[in-house]
């Protein structure tokens, strides 16, 4: 339903180029990549806040490349929420409908409806500075959703919320998307957030899309070495270091290393205790291999251990 075709946008020293990206209806899409990779630029192009140098954007088959923001049927929530400080919560949420010149009773009805969905119906008379960060975020969401957009664009919406509340809001965003059936494009640089939320991940690196796929596929069977390294802890080394054939590099996850038995013997250089598991750094054949083990495994720094790698989990990447 959302299609980007040969889309190009250059700033001095940076070019974003999207050859083709198709985003299905009713899906939660997470745009993931390092700082400066072009995530926000891509979102702003879809919103109509930036004009592309070339290429086209289609929503439901309609070419919106030259349409202004208000004709695109998109809602946007910025990282800092960008609420109007001198307006009440009610007026903040009502703003997009007032711009459309809807009758006053209809506006009030829709504002109350969306406020109830987001559980801020008791905050409507307050001003933004009287709200907590999480409540401000829900007001920003309500304002973006009140016109029932086809596409909801979220730019790092969880970054201003403390870690504990973030988990809760994460679940809330996903169930809200399911309930309303909106297509969401959510920008983040946090790989855990991306995997938890996305039906589809779009990984972007240096202005190019590296790979698109469901989280489980990109985590365990990525085509791109960049994606493999970006989504969680990884081991990458020449195949020859483990005595495996071929000139390529191999990659495997720390949880696919078996410790305590196996073909290889190495030295434990570091043990990191992380609560539900431990990460070991095992030095073997001049390389460091990260292994994820049970927190109950008794192993100290300096220990000599046998280990192996689950064969069917090994990925091969061209050198
Ligand atoms: P972050 O995670 O840090 O927000 P990002 O992936 O969202 O990064 P963008 O904000 O899209 O990255 O920026 C991509 C590149 O484009 C950066 O090098 C940035 O400096 C540049 N850029 C973005 N907007 C402009 C602009 N209006 N004028 C000039 N350069 C810009």
Coordinates of C-alpha atoms and ligand atoms in Angstrom, one line a residue:
X1 CA 0.0 0.0 0.0
X2 CA 3.0 2.3 0.5
X3 CA 5.5 2.1 -2.3
X4 CA 8.8 4.0 -2.6
X5 CA 10.4 3.8 -6.1
X6 CA 13.9 5.1 -7.0
X7 CA 13.7 7.6 -4.3
X8 CA 16.7 9.9 -3.9
X9 CA 17.5 12.7 -1.5
X10 CA 21.0 14.3 -1.2
X11 CA 22.4 16.6 1.4
X12 CA 26.0 17.8 1.3
X13 CA 28.1 14.6 1.8
X14 CA 25.0 12.3 2.2
X15 CA 22.7 10.6 -0.2
X16 CA 19.7 8.5 0.6
X17 CA 18.7 6.1 -2.2
X18 CA 15.8 3.7 -2.0
X19 CA 15.5 1.6 -5.1
X20 CA 12.3 0.0 -4.2
X21 CA 10.5 -0.5 -0.9
X22 CA 7.0 -1.9 -0.6
X23 CA 5.2 -1.7 2.8
X24 CA 2.1 -3.9 3.1
X25 CA -1.2 -2.7 4.5
X26 CA -1.9 -3.0 8.2
X27 CA 1.7 -3.8 9.2
X28 CA 4.1 -2.6 11.9
X29 CA 7.3 -1.7 10.1
X30 CA 10.4 -0.8 11.9
X31 CA 13.1 1.3 10.2
X32 CA 16.4 0.4 12.0
X33 CA 19.9 1.7 11.4
X34 CA 22.8 3.5 13.1
X35 CA 22.9 7.3 13.7
X36 CA 23.1 9.3 10.5
X37 CA 22.1 6.4 8.3
X38 CA 19.1 8.3 6.9
X39 CA 16.1 7.0 8.9
X40 CA 14.6 10.3 9.8
X41 CA 15.2 11.6 6.2
X42 CA 13.2 8.6 4.8
X43 CA 10.4 9.2 7.3
X44 CA 10.3 12.9 6.4
X45 CA 10.1 12.1 2.7
X46 CA 7.1 9.8 3.3
X47 CA 5.5 12.5 5.4
X48 CA 6.0 15.2 2.8
X49 CA 8.3 17.3 5.0
X50 CA 11.2 16.8 2.5
X51 CA 11.0 16.9 -1.3
X52 CA 12.9 14.1 -3.0
X53 CA 15.5 14.9 -5.7
X54 CA 14.2 12.0 -7.8
X55 CA 11.8 9.1 -7.6
X56 CA 8.2 8.7 -6.4
X57 CA 6.1 7.8 -3.4
X58 CA 2.7 6.0 -3.8
X59 CA 0.1 5.6 -1.1
X60 CA -2.7 3.1 -2.1
X61 CA -1.5 3.5 -5.7
X62 CA -1.8 7.2 -5.7
X63 CA 1.3 9.2 -6.5
X64 CA 1.7 11.6 -3.6
X65 CA 5.3 12.7 -4.4
X66 CA 4.3 16.2 -5.0
X67 CA 1.4 16.4 -2.5
X68 CA 1.8 18.6 0.6
X69 CA 1.8 17.0 4.1
X70 CA -1.9 17.6 4.8
X71 CA -3.0 15.8 1.6
X72 CA -1.1 12.6 2.4
X73 CA -3.2 10.9 5.0
X74 CA -0.3 10.4 7.3
X75 CA 0.1 11.1 11.0
X76 CA 3.4 11.9 12.5
X77 CA 4.8 11.7 16.1
X78 CA 8.2 13.4 16.5
X79 CA 10.9 12.4 19.0
X80 CA 10.2 15.4 21.2
X81 CA 6.4 15.1 20.7
X82 CA 6.2 18.8 19.5
X83 CA 3.0 19.6 21.5
X84 CA 1.7 23.2 21.5
X85 CA 2.6 24.4 25.0
X86 CA 0.0 27.1 25.1
X87 CA -2.9 24.8 24.1
X88 CA -4.7 22.3 26.4
X89 CA -4.5 18.6 25.7
X90 CA -8.0 18.8 24.1
X91 CA -6.9 21.6 21.8
X92 CA -3.7 19.9 20.9
X93 CA -5.5 16.8 19.8
X94 CA -8.3 18.8 18.1
X95 CA -5.8 20.8 16.0
X96 CA -5.7 18.6 12.9
X97 CA -9.5 18.4 12.8
X98 CA -9.9 22.2 13.3
X99 CA -7.6 22.7 10.3
X100 CA -10.1 20.6 8.4
X101 CA -12.9 22.8 9.5
X102 CA -15.1 20.0 10.9
X103 CA -18.1 21.0 12.9
X104 CA -17.4 21.6 16.6
X105 CA -19.5 18.7 18.0
X106 CA -17.9 16.2 15.7
X107 CA -14.4 17.4 16.7
X108 CA -15.3 17.0 20.4
X109 CA -16.6 13.5 19.8
X110 CA -13.6 12.3 17.9
X111 CA -11.1 13.9 20.4
X112 CA -12.9 12.2 23.3
X113 CA -13.0 8.9 21.5
X114 CA -9.3 8.8 20.7
X115 CA -8.4 10.1 24.2
X116 CA -10.3 7.2 25.7
X117 CA -8.4 4.7 23.5
X118 CA -5.2 6.2 24.8
X119 CA -6.4 6.5 28.4
X120 CA -5.9 10.3 28.6
X121 CA -9.6 11.3 28.8
X122 CA -9.0 12.7 32.3
X123 CA -6.2 15.0 31.1
X124 CA -8.0 16.9 28.4
X125 CA -8.1 20.2 30.3
X126 CA -4.5 20.2 31.3
X127 CA -1.5 21.8 29.5
X128 CA 1.4 19.7 28.2
X129 CA 3.8 20.9 31.0
X130 CA 1.4 19.4 33.6
X131 CA 1.8 15.9 32.1
X132 CA 4.4 13.1 32.6
X133 CA 6.6 12.1 29.6
X134 CA 4.5 9.0 29.0
X135 CA 1.2 11.1 29.0
X136 CA 2.7 13.7 26.6
X137 CA 3.7 10.9 24.3
X138 CA 0.1 9.6 24.3
X139 CA -1.2 13.1 23.6
X140 CA 1.2 13.3 20.6
X141 CA -0.1 9.9 19.5
X142 CA -3.7 11.0 19.9
X143 CA -3.1 14.1 17.8
X144 CA -1.5 12.0 15.1
X145 CA -4.3 9.4 15.1
X146 CA -7.4 11.6 15.5
X147 CA -7.7 12.1 11.7
X148 CA -7.4 8.3 11.3
X149 CA -4.5 8.4 8.9
X150 CA -3.6 5.5 6.6
X151 CA 0.0 5.6 7.8
X152 CA 1.4 6.5 11.2
X153 CA 5.0 7.7 11.3
X154 CA 6.8 7.4 14.6
X155 CA 10.3 8.9 14.9
X156 CA 12.1 7.4 18.0
X157 CA 8.9 7.6 20.0
X158 CA 10.2 5.8 23.0
X159 CA 13.5 7.5 23.5
X160 CA 12.3 10.0 26.0
X161 CA 10.6 7.4 28.2
X162 CA 12.5 5.7 31.0
X163 CA 13.5 2.1 30.5
X164 CA 10.8 0.4 32.6
X165 CA 7.9 2.4 31.2
X166 CA 9.3 1.8 27.7
X167 CA 8.5 -1.9 27.8
X168 CA 4.9 -1.1 28.7
X169 CA 4.5 1.6 26.0
X170 CA 6.0 -0.7 23.5
X171 CA 3.3 -3.3 24.1
X172 CA 0.7 -0.6 24.0
X173 CA 1.9 0.7 20.6
X174 CA 1.7 -2.7 19.0
X175 CA -1.8 -3.4 20.3
X176 CA -3.0 0.0 19.3
X177 CA -1.7 -0.7 15.7
X178 CA -3.5 -4.0 15.7
X179 CA -6.7 -2.5 17.0
X180 CA -6.8 0.4 14.6
X181 CA -5.4 -1.5 11.6
X182 CA -3.1 1.5 10.7
X183 CA 0.2 0.9 8.9
X184 CA 3.0 2.1 11.2
X185 CA 6.5 3.1 10.3
X186 CA 8.5 3.3 13.5
X187 CA 12.1 4.7 13.4
X188 CA 14.6 3.5 16.0
X189 CA 18.3 2.7 16.4
X190 CA 17.5 0.2 19.2
X191 CA 17.7 -3.3 17.8
X192 CA 15.8 -4.9 20.7
X193 CA 12.9 -2.4 20.3
X194 CA 12.9 -3.1 16.5
X195 CA 12.7 -6.9 17.0
X196 CA 10.1 -6.7 19.6
X197 CA 7.8 -4.5 17.6
X198 CA 8.3 -5.1 13.9
X199 CA 6.3 -7.4 11.7
X200 CA 8.9 -6.3 9.1
X201 CA 12.3 -4.8 9.7
X202 CA 13.9 -2.4 7.2
X203 CA 17.6 -2.1 8.0
X204 CA 19.3 1.0 6.6
X205 CA 23.0 1.7 6.5
X206 CA 24.6 4.8 5.1
X207 CA 21.7 5.9 3.0
X208 CA 20.9 2.4 1.5
X209 CA 18.5 -0.3 2.5
X210 CA 20.6 -3.3 3.5
X211 CA 17.9 -5.9 4.0
X212 CA 14.1 -6.2 4.6
X213 CA 12.4 -9.1 6.4
X214 CA 10.7 -10.4 9.5
X215 CA 12.9 -10.1 12.7
X216 CA 13.5 -13.8 13.1
X217 CA 14.7 -14.1 9.5
X218 CA 17.0 -11.1 9.8
X219 CA 18.4 -12.3 13.1
X220 CA 19.1 -15.9 12.2
X221 CA 19.4 -16.0 8.4
X222 CA 20.5 -12.5 7.2
X223 CA 22.1 -12.2 3.8
X224 CA 24.0 -9.1 4.9
X225 CA 26.9 -9.1 7.2
X226 CA 26.0 -5.6 8.4
X227 CA 22.6 -6.8 9.4
X228 CA 24.1 -9.8 11.2
X229 CA 26.4 -7.6 13.2
X230 CA 23.8 -4.9 13.9
X231 CA 21.1 -7.2 15.3
X232 CA 22.6 -8.4 18.6
X233 CA 25.9 -10.0 19.6
X234 CA 27.7 -11.8 16.9
X235 CA 30.9 -13.8 16.1
X236 CA 32.5 -13.2 12.7
X237 CA 35.8 -14.8 11.7
X238 CA 37.5 -16.4 8.7
X239 CA 36.2 -20.0 8.2
X240 CA 39.8 -21.3 8.3
X241 CA 40.2 -20.3 12.0
X242 CA 37.8 -23.0 13.0
X243 CA 39.3 -25.4 10.5
X244 CA 36.2 -25.2 8.3
X245 CA 36.7 -25.1 4.5
X246 CA 36.3 -22.1 2.2
X247 CA 37.7 -18.6 2.0
X248 CA 34.7 -16.8 3.3
X249 CA 33.9 -15.5 6.7
X250 CA 31.6 -17.4 8.9
X251 CA 29.2 -15.9 11.4
X252 CA 27.3 -17.4 14.4
X253 CA 25.5 -16.1 17.5
X254 CA 26.9 -16.5 21.0
X255 CA 23.9 -18.7 21.9
X256 CA 24.9 -21.2 19.2
X257 CA 28.2 -21.9 20.9
X258 CA 28.2 -25.0 23.1
X259 CA 30.5 -24.8 26.1
X260 CA 31.8 -27.8 28.1
X261 CA 32.3 -30.2 25.2
X262 CA 33.3 -30.2 21.6
X263 CA 36.1 -30.1 19.0
X264 CA 37.8 -26.9 20.2
X265 CA 39.7 -25.9 23.3
X266 CA 40.1 -22.2 24.3
X267 CA 40.9 -19.9 27.1
X268 CA 38.2 -17.9 28.9
X269 CA 39.5 -14.3 28.9
X270 CA 36.4 -12.7 30.3
X271 CA 33.2 -13.6 32.0
X272 CA 30.3 -11.1 32.0
X273 CA 27.4 -12.0 34.3
X274 CA 24.1 -10.5 33.0
X275 CA 21.4 -12.0 35.2
X276 CA 19.6 -14.5 33.0
X277 CA 22.8 -15.6 31.3
X278 CA 26.6 -15.1 31.2
X279 CA 28.7 -14.1 28.2
X280 CA 32.1 -15.7 27.9
X281 CA 34.9 -14.4 25.7
X282 CA 36.9 -17.5 24.7
X283 CA 40.3 -17.0 23.0
X284 CA 41.0 -19.6 20.4
X285 CA 43.4 -19.5 17.4
X286 CA 44.0 -15.7 17.8
X287 CA 40.3 -14.9 17.7
X288 CA 37.9 -14.1 20.4
X289 CA 34.6 -16.0 20.4
X290 CA 31.6 -14.9 22.4
X291 CA 29.5 -17.6 24.0
X292 CA 26.3 -17.3 25.9
X293 CA 25.9 -19.8 28.7
X294 CA 23.7 -20.5 31.7
X295 CA 24.3 -18.1 34.6
X296 CA 24.8 -21.3 36.7
X297 CA 27.7 -22.6 34.7
X298 CA 30.8 -22.4 37.0
X299 CA 33.5 -20.9 34.9
X300 CA 36.2 -18.3 35.9
X301 CA 38.4 -16.1 33.9
X302 CA 41.5 -18.0 32.9
X303 CA 39.8 -21.3 32.7
X304 CA 40.4 -23.7 29.8
X305 CA 37.2 -24.9 28.2
X306 CA 36.1 -27.2 25.4
X307 CA 33.5 -25.7 23.0
X308 CA 31.8 -26.2 19.7
X309 CA 29.5 -24.3 17.4
X310 CA 26.1 -25.7 16.3
X311 CA 26.8 -26.6 12.6
X312 CA 23.5 -25.7 11.2
X313 CA 23.6 -22.3 12.7
X314 CA 26.8 -21.2 11.0
X315 CA 26.3 -18.6 8.3
X316 CA 28.7 -17.9 5.5
X317 CA 29.5 -14.4 4.2
X318 CA 31.7 -13.7 1.2
X319 CA 35.0 -12.2 2.3
Ligands
LIG1 P1 19.8 9.6 14.0 O1 19.5 8.2 14.4 O2 21.0 10.1 14.5 O3 18.6 10.5 14.1 P2 19.2 9.2 11.1 O4 19.4 7.8 10.7 O5 17.8 9.5 11.4 O6 20.1 9.5 12.4 P3 19.1 11.4 9.3 O7 18.6 12.4 10.3 O8 18.2 11.0 8.3 O9 19.8 10.1 10.0 O10 20.4 12.1 8.6 C1 21.1 11.4 7.6 C2 22.2 12.4 7.1 O11 21.6 13.5 6.4 C3 23.1 13.0 8.2 O12 24.4 13.0 7.7 C4 22.5 14.4 8.4 O13 23.5 15.2 8.8 C5 22.1 14.7 7.0 N1 20.9 15.7 7.0 C6 19.7 15.4 7.4 N2 18.8 16.4 7.3 C7 19.6 17.4 6.7 C8 19.3 18.8 6.3 N3 18.1 19.3 6.4 N4 20.4 19.5 5.8 C9 21.6 18.9 5.6 N5 21.9 17.7 6.0 C10 20.9 16.9 6.5

